[in-house]
């Protein structure tokens, strides 16, 4: 219970987080770990995501809100403290949600959407430059590289991204480690913990 | 699937649950012993989670009408029952529901309707709160996961006390929104014997007329109950503004107005607590009715003679949000970042290796009217496939094709039509349509896309899958056997990945003078445990950049700015459809040749 006590912080403030990406990219597991951490941290937490059609390769978003008492499960435009994007263009799409002074953590990875694959639209390859101009704090992480080189397991990308996110949140590292241990397949615990640590150092 | 049991030795624990998980948890805690459902976003996880409790029998029924009737039978036998479906499922189940309101129940009976405002994954938007007064059954609207769980217990008690089915109405943000929920041990369900009672359960006109009177009397008692129901409650803040609200809209209102308003938060929203509403109205200066979709509360409150502001400022379609309330009521807009870069849309697509793709690729070439259905194959509507003419509701493919073909022959335009339907949808509501087609001497071609599962909603088994909701092996009903037994003589079973074979079968079915059915059998590429096929690559020397492969719309094919095309070998499932359409045999197995 020591961990719990360390993590308890009561703030009148509400923090808004967006996890965005492409259906099938593993945003759901990341959101589950994040909300588990916040729950252990003693916060009221709400999370909202949409299942169904968009899971077939569409643009997906998970809203996570935490603080003293949370009412709406949705984040309003212009109010996100943190945006964690699993894909570059999706970070741009959801940028209107960022509040002035907010932080963007983005995976340096492009997944081309159908209209681009078919040559009917152009991918904004300069996404990172635009993000740099627009976000007060921008963290760019090559999650695949971290996952392969630091953790030796490509499937730890989402946890590497969480590592980068965690370094901008005020929550005890041990709580993160504990929830990761409980959330990932037992055989991959060590790799995920390595990815988490490395993700937090890459900027 | 979440394991929703308490840790060993704990009496109470706080779990982070979605509304759907919380309803399943409520079923467990409040003594449900029976559950039936047909999948449909955003309701699916209710039954999925209920299957994890040994104490509860749970089944995927063939459709929602069936689920409701199976549930009603279980209630008569003495079970506490949860039946769950999406909003349009209630349309399918309306027939038994509207008469179950007459028969009443034995064990507590809950119908969960999960509505989908904004149509994230639906073909229409409907506000099923309207069902409660229409069917004359009480309705509960949870506003978060905790209430979703609690109201299962309340609902069972109301159902048993008032002898009526109870509607629990949720929306996408309740169903798929997660929050902290206090969970406890399971309570023992009451023991209820079945008693034969024809006057109550046989709704012949004479008996039904008597039950009609019972409903009126019951409604009056429920009305009284609603006045004192603890989940209908007033939260006083400033009395300048009074807000009457229910469900998720309560959360948006609280977010925006906090303590600067008073709230009448309604949870039992049919029948409404009229006295409570009048009393609240008398104590505040100005009243807003804040509700998503239809003016359901507003119309009834206005009918009480209470003046309110409602749909004159709040939209009557799509999801509500705190943002909308801020803008429409307070005239405030939060600062947001403006971007002037065009961001291409990212629509959902048929997956790499989807066995539906080749069928629609062929149909597009044939330029025949294609009456579609509801399933993943809806993704064959947009470019590049653009192979579907209609999408209305589950089962409408076979029947609309039949009507189209019959009318064309009657009118002398003699157009054939094709009906395309998935396997789960075939069992749901395709079979009766096919019987109609055979009976009425139709001559349409019916294509059944048998991907062995209900893919769109996340791979639930159906009567053709050979496995139950609880994971037990069971009889596998073969679609070709059903079709033949209905008198269709021209039946073929084809591998969807065999492009030539598929095309021949479709052409034959179209030429055939009479009902003709082609079953395309190939498992959904996302199903676990399928044999892995070797991925493909493009031989850039042979490739002429003709882009015919791109017209299949496979997301594993990557079109580069220099017009060259490559294959993302991680995404490629080796289905070979692109290789079969390539006129230059340029698409080959990674590490070996594949026959084009
Ligand atoms: C009455 C009704 N119930 C449920 C749904 C939700 N729903 C949409 S598609 C679908 C399943 C389709 O399965 P299948 O026909 O096998 O096609 P697949 O997705 O596997 O391609 C369901 C259950 C609906 N739209 N309407």
mmCIF file of C-alpha atoms and ligand atoms in Angstrom, chain B residues 38-41 64 86 88-89 92 123 356 374-377 394 421-426 428 449 451 453-457 462, ligand 1:
data_model
loop_
_atom_site.group_PDB
_atom_site.id
_atom_site.type_symbol
_atom_site.label_atom_id
_atom_site.label_comp_id
_atom_site.label_asym_id
_atom_site.label_seq_id
_atom_site.Cartn_x
_atom_site.Cartn_y
_atom_site.Cartn_z
ATOM 1 C CA UNK B 38 -27.440 -10.763 -30.667
ATOM 2 C CA UNK B 39 -24.222 -8.764 -31.198
ATOM 3 C CA UNK B 40 -24.397 -5.148 -32.301
ATOM 4 C CA UNK B 41 -22.232 -2.134 -31.519
ATOM 5 C CA UNK B 64 -32.854 -10.023 -31.387
ATOM 6 C CA UNK B 86 -28.269 -2.363 -30.191
ATOM 7 C CA UNK B 88 -32.009 -1.310 -34.283
ATOM 8 C CA UNK B 89 -32.137 -4.727 -32.664
ATOM 9 C CA UNK B 92 -36.393 -6.618 -34.704
ATOM 10 C CA UNK B 123 -27.104 2.514 -40.222
ATOM 11 C CA UNK B 356 -15.143 -10.299 -49.169
ATOM 12 C CA UNK B 374 -25.172 -5.100 -43.024
ATOM 13 C CA UNK B 375 -21.718 -6.382 -42.143
ATOM 14 C CA UNK B 376 -18.069 -5.735 -42.919
ATOM 15 C CA UNK B 377 -19.078 -5.805 -46.587
ATOM 16 C CA UNK B 394 -29.981 -6.832 -41.727
ATOM 17 C CA UNK B 421 -25.377 -11.299 -47.427
ATOM 18 C CA UNK B 422 -22.985 -12.406 -44.674
ATOM 19 C CA UNK B 423 -23.237 -15.703 -42.853
ATOM 20 C CA UNK B 424 -24.308 -14.276 -39.511
ATOM 21 C CA UNK B 425 -26.867 -12.088 -41.249
ATOM 22 C CA UNK B 426 -28.100 -15.086 -43.241
ATOM 23 C CA UNK B 428 -30.302 -13.560 -38.435
ATOM 24 C CA UNK B 449 -20.242 -14.473 -47.778
ATOM 25 C CA UNK B 451 -16.421 -15.969 -43.387
ATOM 26 C CA UNK B 453 -18.084 -15.593 -38.030
ATOM 27 C CA UNK B 454 -19.839 -12.336 -37.184
ATOM 28 C CA UNK B 455 -16.839 -10.187 -38.092
ATOM 29 C CA UNK B 456 -18.082 -6.614 -37.956
ATOM 30 C CA UNK B 457 -18.965 -6.750 -34.278
ATOM 31 C CA UNK B 462 -23.325 -17.937 -34.956
HETATM 32 C C1 LIG C 1 -30.791 -5.604 -36.216
HETATM 33 C C2 LIG C 1 -29.330 -5.458 -36.168
HETATM 34 N N1 LIG C 1 -28.640 -6.174 -35.266
HETATM 35 C C3 LIG C 1 -27.301 -6.060 -35.194
HETATM 36 C C4 LIG C 1 -26.634 -5.201 -36.015
HETATM 37 C C5 LIG C 1 -25.154 -5.051 -35.882
HETATM 38 N N2 LIG C 1 -24.429 -5.698 -36.931
HETATM 39 C C6 LIG C 1 -23.985 -5.026 -37.974
HETATM 40 S S1 LIG C 1 -23.175 -5.996 -39.010
HETATM 41 C C7 LIG C 1 -23.416 -7.355 -38.093
HETATM 42 C C8 LIG C 1 -22.864 -8.715 -38.378
HETATM 43 C C9 LIG C 1 -22.659 -9.046 -39.697
HETATM 44 O O1 LIG C 1 -22.100 -10.339 -39.731
HETATM 45 P P1 LIG C 1 -21.993 -11.087 -41.094
HETATM 46 O O2 LIG C 1 -23.264 -10.943 -41.819
HETATM 47 O O3 LIG C 1 -21.507 -12.454 -40.852
HETATM 48 O O4 LIG C 1 -20.911 -10.225 -41.883
HETATM 49 P P2 LIG C 1 -19.356 -9.963 -41.560
HETATM 50 O O5 LIG C 1 -19.291 -8.731 -40.712
HETATM 51 O O6 LIG C 1 -18.817 -11.165 -40.871
HETATM 52 O O7 LIG C 1 -18.741 -9.722 -42.866
HETATM 53 C C10 LIG C 1 -24.100 -7.025 -36.988
HETATM 54 C C11 LIG C 1 -24.430 -7.982 -35.948
HETATM 55 C C12 LIG C 1 -27.397 -4.453 -36.933
HETATM 56 N N3 LIG C 1 -26.833 -3.585 -37.756
HETATM 57 N N4 LIG C 1 -28.729 -4.611 -36.991
#
